[in-house]
CSV table of C-alpha atoms and ligand atoms in Angstrom, one decimal:
chain,number,residue,atom,x,y,z
A,180,MET,CA,-21.4,-7.9,1.3
A,181,GLN,CA,-23.0,-7.9,4.7
A,182,ASP,CA,-25.5,-5.3,5.9
A,183,GLY,CA,-23.5,-2.1,6.6
A,184,GLY,CA,-21.2,-2.5,3.6
A,185,ARG,CA,-18.4,-4.6,5.2
A,186,GLU,CA,-17.4,-7.6,3.2
A,187,THR,CA,-17.8,-11.0,4.7
A,188,GLU,CA,-14.7,-13.0,5.8
A,189,VAL,CA,-15.1,-15.3,2.8
A,190,GLU,CA,-15.0,-12.3,0.5
A,191,LEU,CA,-12.0,-10.8,2.3
A,192,ARG,CA,-10.1,-14.0,2.0
A,193,ARG,CA,-10.9,-14.1,-1.7
A,194,ASP,CA,-9.7,-10.4,-2.0
A,195,LEU,CA,-6.3,-11.2,-0.4
A,196,VAL,CA,-5.9,-14.2,-2.8
A,197,ARG,CA,-7.0,-12.2,-5.9
A,198,PHE,CA,-4.8,-9.1,-5.3
A,199,GLY,CA,-1.9,-11.2,-4.0
A,200,LYS,CA,-1.9,-13.1,-7.3
A,201,TRP,CA,-2.1,-9.8,-9.2
A,202,LEU,CA,0.8,-8.2,-7.3
A,203,SER,CA,2.8,-11.3,-7.8
A,204,ARG,CA,2.3,-11.3,-11.6
A,205,LEU,CA,3.2,-7.6,-11.7
A,206,GLY,CA,6.6,-8.6,-10.2
A,207,PHE,CA,5.9,-6.6,-7.0
A,208,MET,CA,6.2,-9.7,-4.8
A,209,PRO,CA,9.0,-11.9,-6.1
A,210,GLY,CA,9.7,-15.2,-4.2
A,211,THR,CA,7.7,-15.2,-1.0
A,212,SER,CA,8.0,-11.5,-0.4
A,213,GLY,CA,5.3,-8.9,0.2
A,214,ASN,CA,2.2,-9.1,2.4
A,215,LEU,CA,-1.4,-8.0,2.6
A,216,SER,CA,-3.9,-7.5,5.4
A,217,VAL,CA,-7.5,-6.3,5.9
A,218,ARG,CA,-9.7,-5.5,8.9
A,219,LEU,CA,-12.2,-8.2,9.6
A,220,ASP,CA,-13.9,-6.1,12.3
A,221,GLU,CA,-12.9,-3.6,15.0
A,222,GLU,CA,-10.7,-6.0,16.8
A,223,ARG,CA,-9.3,-8.5,14.2
A,224,LEU,CA,-7.2,-8.5,11.1
A,225,LEU,CA,-7.0,-11.1,8.3
A,226,VAL,CA,-3.3,-11.3,7.1
A,227,THR,CA,-1.3,-13.3,4.6
A,228,PRO,CA,1.0,-16.0,6.0
A,229,THR,CA,4.8,-15.9,6.1
A,230,GLY,CA,6.8,-17.9,3.6
A,231,VAL,CA,4.2,-18.4,0.9
A,232,SER,CA,4.2,-17.3,-2.8
A,233,LYS,CA,1.4,-14.8,-3.2
A,234,TYR,CA,0.7,-16.4,-6.6
A,235,LEU,CA,0.0,-19.8,-5.0
A,236,MET,CA,-1.8,-18.6,-1.8
A,237,ARG,CA,-5.2,-20.0,-1.1
A,238,PRO,CA,-8.1,-18.6,1.0
A,239,GLY,CA,-7.5,-21.1,3.8
A,240,ASP,CA,-3.8,-20.0,4.2
A,241,MET,CA,-4.8,-16.6,5.8
A,242,VAL,CA,-4.2,-16.0,9.5
A,243,ILE,CA,-6.4,-14.0,11.9
A,244,VAL,CA,-4.6,-11.8,14.5
A,245,ASP,CA,-5.7,-9.1,16.9
A,246,LEU,CA,-4.6,-5.5,16.8
A,247,LYS,CA,-1.6,-6.4,19.0
A,248,GLY,CA,-0.5,-9.1,16.6
A,249,HIS,CA,-1.5,-12.1,18.7
A,250,LEU,CA,-2.5,-15.1,16.6
A,251,LEU,CA,-6.2,-15.9,17.0
A,252,ALA,CA,-6.8,-18.5,14.2
A,253,GLY,CA,-5.1,-20.1,11.3
A,254,THR,CA,-2.7,-23.0,10.7
A,255,ARG,CA,0.2,-20.9,9.5
A,256,LYS,CA,2.3,-18.1,11.0
A,257,ALA,CA,1.5,-14.5,10.2
A,258,THR,CA,3.8,-12.5,8.0
A,259,SER,CA,7.0,-11.5,9.7
A,260,GLU,CA,6.3,-7.9,8.7
A,261,LEU,CA,3.1,-7.7,10.7
A,262,SER,CA,4.3,-4.8,12.9
A,263,MET,CA,4.3,-2.6,9.8
A,264,HIS,CA,0.6,-3.4,9.2
A,265,LEU,CA,-0.3,-2.9,12.9
A,266,ALA,CA,1.4,0.6,12.8
A,267,VAL,CA,-0.8,1.7,9.9
A,268,TYR,CA,-4.1,0.4,11.6
A,269,HIS,CA,-3.1,1.9,14.9
A,270,GLU,CA,-2.3,5.4,13.4
A,271,ARG,CA,-5.1,5.4,10.8
A,272,LYS,CA,-8.5,4.3,12.1
A,273,ASP,CA,-10.0,5.1,8.6
A,274,ILE,CA,-7.8,2.5,6.9
A,275,GLU,CA,-9.3,-1.0,6.1
A,276,ALA,CA,-6.5,-2.6,4.2
A,277,VAL,CA,-2.6,-2.5,3.9
A,278,ILE,CA,-0.3,-3.8,1.2
A,279,HIS,CA,3.5,-4.1,1.5
A,280,SER,CA,5.5,-5.0,-1.6
A,281,HIS,CA,8.8,-4.6,-3.4
A,282,PRO,CA,7.9,-3.0,-6.8
A,283,PRO,CA,11.2,-2.9,-8.6
A,284,ILE,CA,11.5,0.7,-9.7
A,285,ALA,CA,9.9,2.3,-6.6
A,286,THR,CA,12.2,0.0,-4.5
A,287,ALA,CA,15.2,1.2,-6.5
A,288,PHE,CA,14.2,4.8,-5.6
A,289,ALA,CA,14.1,3.7,-2.0
A,290,CYS,CA,17.5,2.1,-2.4
A,291,ALA,CA,18.9,5.3,-3.9
A,292,GLY,CA,17.6,7.4,-0.9
A,293,ARG,CA,14.9,9.1,-2.9
A,294,GLY,CA,11.2,9.5,-2.3
A,295,LEU,CA,8.7,10.3,-5.0
A,296,ASP,CA,8.0,13.8,-3.9
A,297,GLU,CA,8.6,15.6,-7.2
A,298,MET,CA,5.3,16.5,-8.9
A,299,LEU,CA,6.0,15.6,-12.6
A,300,CYS,CA,2.8,14.3,-14.0
A,301,GLN,CA,-0.8,15.4,-13.4
A,302,GLU,CA,-1.8,12.0,-12.3
A,303,ALA,CA,0.6,12.2,-9.3
A,304,VAL,CA,-1.3,15.2,-8.0
A,305,MET,CA,-4.7,13.8,-8.9
A,306,THR,CA,-4.1,10.4,-7.2
A,307,LEU,CA,-1.4,9.9,-4.5
A,308,GLY,CA,0.3,13.2,-4.0
A,309,PRO,CA,3.9,13.0,-2.8
A,310,VAL,CA,5.2,9.6,-1.7
A,311,PRO,CA,7.8,10.2,1.1
A,312,LEU,CA,10.8,8.0,1.9
A,313,ALA,CA,10.8,6.6,5.5
A,314,LYS,CA,14.2,6.2,7.1
A,315,TYR,CA,16.1,2.9,7.2
A,316,ALA,CA,14.8,0.2,9.5
A,317,THR,CA,15.6,-3.5,9.8
A,318,THR,CA,12.7,-5.6,8.5
A,319,GLY,CA,10.7,-7.5,11.1
A,320,THR,CA,11.7,-5.2,14.0
A,321,ASP,CA,9.8,-2.4,15.8
A,322,GLU,CA,12.0,0.1,14.0
A,323,VAL,CA,9.9,-0.3,10.9
A,324,ALA,CA,6.7,0.9,12.6
A,325,ALA,CA,8.6,3.8,14.1
A,326,SER,CA,10.0,4.8,10.8
A,327,LEU,CA,6.5,5.0,9.2
A,328,VAL,CA,4.6,6.8,11.9
A,329,PRO,CA,5.8,10.3,11.0
A,330,TYR,CA,4.3,9.9,7.5
A,331,LEU,CA,1.2,7.9,8.0
A,332,ALA,CA,-1.3,10.7,8.8
A,333,GLY,CA,-0.4,12.9,5.7
A,334,HIS,CA,0.2,10.3,3.0
A,335,GLN,CA,-1.4,7.5,1.1
A,336,ALA,CA,1.7,5.5,0.4
A,337,ILE,CA,5.3,5.5,1.7
A,338,LEU,CA,8.6,4.2,0.4
A,339,MET,CA,10.8,2.4,2.9
A,340,ALA,CA,14.6,3.0,2.6
A,341,ASN,CA,16.5,0.0,1.1
A,342,HIS,CA,13.3,-2.1,1.3
A,343,GLY,CA,10.1,-1.4,-0.6
A,344,ALA,CA,6.8,0.4,-0.3
A,345,VAL,CA,3.6,0.3,1.7
A,346,ALA,CA,0.2,1.5,0.5
A,347,TYR,CA,-3.1,1.5,2.4
A,348,GLY,CA,-6.8,2.4,1.7
A,349,CYS,CA,-10.5,1.8,2.3
A,350,SER,CA,-10.4,-1.7,0.8
A,351,VAL,CA,-7.9,-4.2,-0.6
A,352,LEU,CA,-8.7,-2.9,-4.1
A,353,ASP,CA,-8.0,0.7,-3.0
A,354,ALA,CA,-4.6,-0.2,-1.4
A,355,PHE,CA,-3.8,-2.2,-4.6
A,356,LEU,CA,-4.5,0.7,-6.9
A,357,LYS,CA,-2.3,2.9,-4.8
A,358,MET,CA,0.6,0.4,-4.9
A,359,GLU,CA,0.2,0.1,-8.7
A,360,THR,CA,0.3,3.9,-9.0
A,361,VAL,CA,3.4,4.2,-6.8
A,362,GLU,CA,5.3,2.0,-9.3
A,363,HIS,CA,3.9,3.8,-12.3
A,364,LEU,CA,5.0,7.2,-10.9
A,365,ALA,CA,8.4,5.8,-10.2
A,366,GLN,CA,8.7,4.6,-13.8
A,367,ILE,CA,7.6,8.0,-15.1
A,368,ARG,CA,10.1,9.8,-12.9
A,369,LEU,CA,12.9,7.6,-13.8
A,370,VAL,CA,12.4,7.9,-17.6
A,371,ALA,CA,11.7,11.7,-17.4
A,372,HIS,CA,15.1,12.1,-15.7
A,373,GLN,CA,16.8,9.8,-18.1
A,374,LEU,CA,15.4,11.9,-21.0
A,375,GLY,CA,17.2,14.8,-19.3
A,376,SER,CA,14.6,17.5,-19.2
A,377,PRO,CA,12.0,16.8,-16.5
A,378,GLN,CA,9.4,19.5,-16.4
A,379,ILE,CA,8.2,19.9,-12.8
A,380,LEU,CA,4.7,21.2,-12.4
A,381,THR,CA,4.6,24.9,-11.4
A,382,ASP,CA,2.8,26.2,-8.3
A,383,GLU,CA,0.0,27.6,-10.5
A,384,GLN,CA,-0.5,24.2,-12.3
A,385,LEU,CA,-0.5,22.4,-8.9
A,386,GLU,CA,-3.2,24.8,-7.6
A,387,GLU,CA,-5.4,24.2,-10.7
A,388,LEU,CA,-4.9,20.4,-10.4
A,389,THR,CA,-5.8,20.5,-6.7
A,390,HIS,CA,-9.0,22.4,-7.6
A,391,ALA,CA,-9.7,19.9,-10.4
A,392,LYS,CA,-9.1,17.0,-7.9
A,393,SER,CA,-11.7,18.4,-5.5
A,394,LYS,CA,-14.3,18.6,-8.3
A,395,TYR,CA,-13.4,15.1,-9.4
A,396,VAL,CA,-13.8,13.7,-5.9
A,397,LEU,CA,-17.2,15.3,-5.6
A,398,ASN,CA,-18.2,13.9,-9.0
A,399,ALA,CA,-17.1,10.4,-8.1
A,400,ARG,CA,-19.3,10.2,-5.0
B,562,LIG,ZN1,9.4,-6.3,2.7
């Protein structure tokens, strides 16, 4: 890391390669789908290129763009879903990295018109909180950013109708952990409902968990 805690460009390129590979092996980015980005500095983003398997991606494949999406450096074209990433950085100045992927169970919820807003397991409260479903938008258009904006301020991850999921955080690792948790919570919810007797957390339990979470956050500092 450089002075001030920000990772160097070399480290950030390596992060995008590492977590792209990981997401690919989890089955969240089949074919050439999915994309990752991270802030290089106040004005520039490092983003994954379009049309490349995230398992085979190399550090030199990344593209540098400004916050309006103009290409500044790189030999490839930026992801076609760049406007989604730009919307997150625009609305959330605290966010350093964005991941969009198609995790199968979470995407199935998004295709069934359902968010992950039911609080079933304690982990859902302790980590992500509710994951809302953004309304339908055609991929690659400005509709996508507009569909996400209402949810960006109050949530850590969002499902996108008939499409997939987006997660964001203070580092590529943080965004990755959130994306991994989205799929985990979708799996739990699916199976709990298949079993036929999902036990939704009560208001009292939710209050106690919220209290426990604030203690945990203080402890982890
Ligand atoms: Zn997509």
